[in-house]
Amino acid sequence: MTFVITERCVGIKDTSCVESCPVDAIKPTLDDEEFDDVDHLFIDPATCIDCGACVPACPSDAIFAEADVPDQWKHYIAKNAGYFAKAC
Ligand code: SF4
């Protein structure tokens, strides 16, 4: 399982979640060159340890456990994972 960032992050990119994550699973950070090029942040499913700390940190309520992602945002599961597949 993993956690997933969804539509409510688009255009917001608050980054409070980045600071809350104990394993640096959320990218890009404000220091990353690609920060301005993405429309929302992403969680690496291979790094996420399912702690849930990012959920209350998000002011947009954009983050869900994979199993709880609302139907209309299910495509964000692949979108989050795909971001890191491209980075490899
Ligand atoms: Fe990081 Fe925990 Fe959120 Fe996974 S659930 S992205 S490990 S804060």
CSV table of C-alpha atoms and ligand atoms in Angstrom, one decimal:
chain,number,residue,atom,x,y,z
A,1,MET,CA,0.0,0.0,0.0
A,2,THR,CA,1.0,3.6,-0.4
A,3,PHE,CA,-0.5,7.0,0.0
A,4,VAL,CA,-1.5,9.1,-3.0
A,5,ILE,CA,-1.6,12.8,-3.8
A,6,THR,CA,-4.7,13.8,-5.7
A,7,GLU,CA,-6.4,16.6,-7.6
A,8,ARG,CA,-6.8,18.9,-4.6
A,9,CYS,CA,-3.0,19.5,-4.7
A,10,VAL,CA,-3.1,20.8,-8.3
A,11,GLY,CA,-2.0,24.5,-8.3
A,12,ILE,CA,-1.5,24.4,-4.5
A,13,LYS,CA,1.7,22.5,-3.9
A,14,ASP,CA,1.8,23.6,-0.3
A,15,THR,CA,4.8,21.3,0.6
A,16,SER,CA,3.7,20.9,4.3
A,17,CYS,CA,3.5,17.2,3.4
A,18,VAL,CA,7.2,17.2,2.3
A,19,GLU,CA,8.2,18.4,5.7
A,20,SER,CA,6.0,15.8,7.5
A,21,CYS,CA,7.4,12.8,5.6
A,22,PRO,CA,10.0,10.8,7.6
A,23,VAL,CA,11.4,9.1,4.5
A,24,ASP,CA,11.4,11.9,1.9
A,25,ALA,CA,8.9,10.0,-0.2
A,26,ILE,CA,7.2,13.2,-1.5
A,27,LYS,CA,8.7,15.1,-4.5
A,28,PRO,CA,9.6,17.4,-5.9
A,29,THR,CA,10.7,19.6,-3.0
A,30,LEU,CA,11.0,23.4,-3.2
A,31,ASP,CA,14.7,22.9,-3.8
A,32,ASP,CA,14.2,20.7,-6.9
A,33,GLU,CA,14.6,22.2,-10.3
A,34,GLU,CA,11.4,20.6,-11.5
A,35,PHE,CA,9.2,22.1,-8.7
A,36,ASP,CA,7.9,24.8,-11.0
A,37,ASP,CA,7.2,22.4,-13.8
A,38,VAL,CA,4.8,20.1,-12.1
A,39,ASP,CA,1.1,20.8,-11.3
A,40,HIS,CA,1.1,18.8,-8.0
A,41,LEU,CA,3.4,16.8,-5.7
A,42,PHE,CA,3.8,13.1,-5.9
A,43,ILE,CA,4.4,10.2,-3.4
A,44,ASP,CA,6.9,7.5,-4.3
A,45,PRO,CA,5.1,4.2,-3.7
A,46,ALA,CA,8.4,2.4,-3.4
A,47,THR,CA,9.6,4.7,-0.6
A,48,CYS,CA,6.4,5.4,1.3
A,49,ILE,CA,6.1,3.5,4.6
A,50,ASP,CA,2.4,4.1,5.0
A,51,CYS,CA,2.8,6.1,8.2
A,52,GLY,CA,0.0,8.6,7.3
A,53,ALA,CA,1.8,11.7,8.7
A,54,CYS,CA,1.3,13.6,5.4
A,55,VAL,CA,-2.5,13.3,5.5
A,56,PRO,CA,-3.2,15.8,8.4
A,57,ALA,CA,-0.2,18.0,7.2
A,58,CYS,CA,-2.0,18.7,3.9
A,59,PRO,CA,-4.1,21.9,4.0
A,60,SER,CA,-6.0,20.8,0.9
A,61,ASP,CA,-7.0,17.3,2.1
A,62,ALA,CA,-5.4,16.0,-1.1
A,63,ILE,CA,-3.7,12.8,0.3
A,64,PHE,CA,-5.4,9.5,0.6
A,65,ALA,CA,-4.4,5.9,1.4
A,66,GLU,CA,-4.3,4.1,-1.9
A,67,ALA,CA,-7.4,2.0,-1.0
A,68,ASP,CA,-9.4,5.1,-0.1
A,69,VAL,CA,-8.7,7.3,-3.2
A,70,PRO,CA,-12.1,8.5,-4.4
A,71,ASP,CA,-13.2,6.9,-7.7
A,72,GLN,CA,-12.8,10.1,-9.7
A,73,TRP,CA,-9.2,10.4,-8.7
A,74,LYS,CA,-8.1,6.8,-9.0
A,75,HIS,CA,-5.9,7.7,-12.0
A,76,TYR,CA,-3.7,9.7,-9.6
A,77,ILE,CA,-2.4,6.3,-8.2
A,78,ALA,CA,-0.6,5.6,-11.5
A,79,LYS,CA,0.2,9.3,-11.9
A,80,ASN,CA,2.1,9.4,-8.6
A,81,ALA,CA,4.0,6.1,-9.4
A,82,GLY,CA,4.7,7.2,-12.9
A,83,TYR,CA,6.4,10.4,-11.8
A,84,PHE,CA,9.1,8.3,-10.1
A,85,ALA,CA,9.3,5.7,-13.0
A,86,LYS,CA,10.2,8.5,-15.3
A,87,ALA,CA,12.8,9.9,-12.9
A,88,CYS,CA,14.8,6.6,-12.9
B,1,SF4,FE1,5.7,9.9,3.7
B,1,SF4,FE2,4.2,8.7,5.6
B,1,SF4,FE3,3.0,10.2,3.7
B,1,SF4,FE4,4.1,7.8,3.0
B,1,SF4,S1,2.3,8.1,4.4
B,1,SF4,S2,4.3,9.8,1.9
B,1,SF4,S3,5.9,7.8,4.4
B,1,SF4,S4,4.4,10.9,5.3
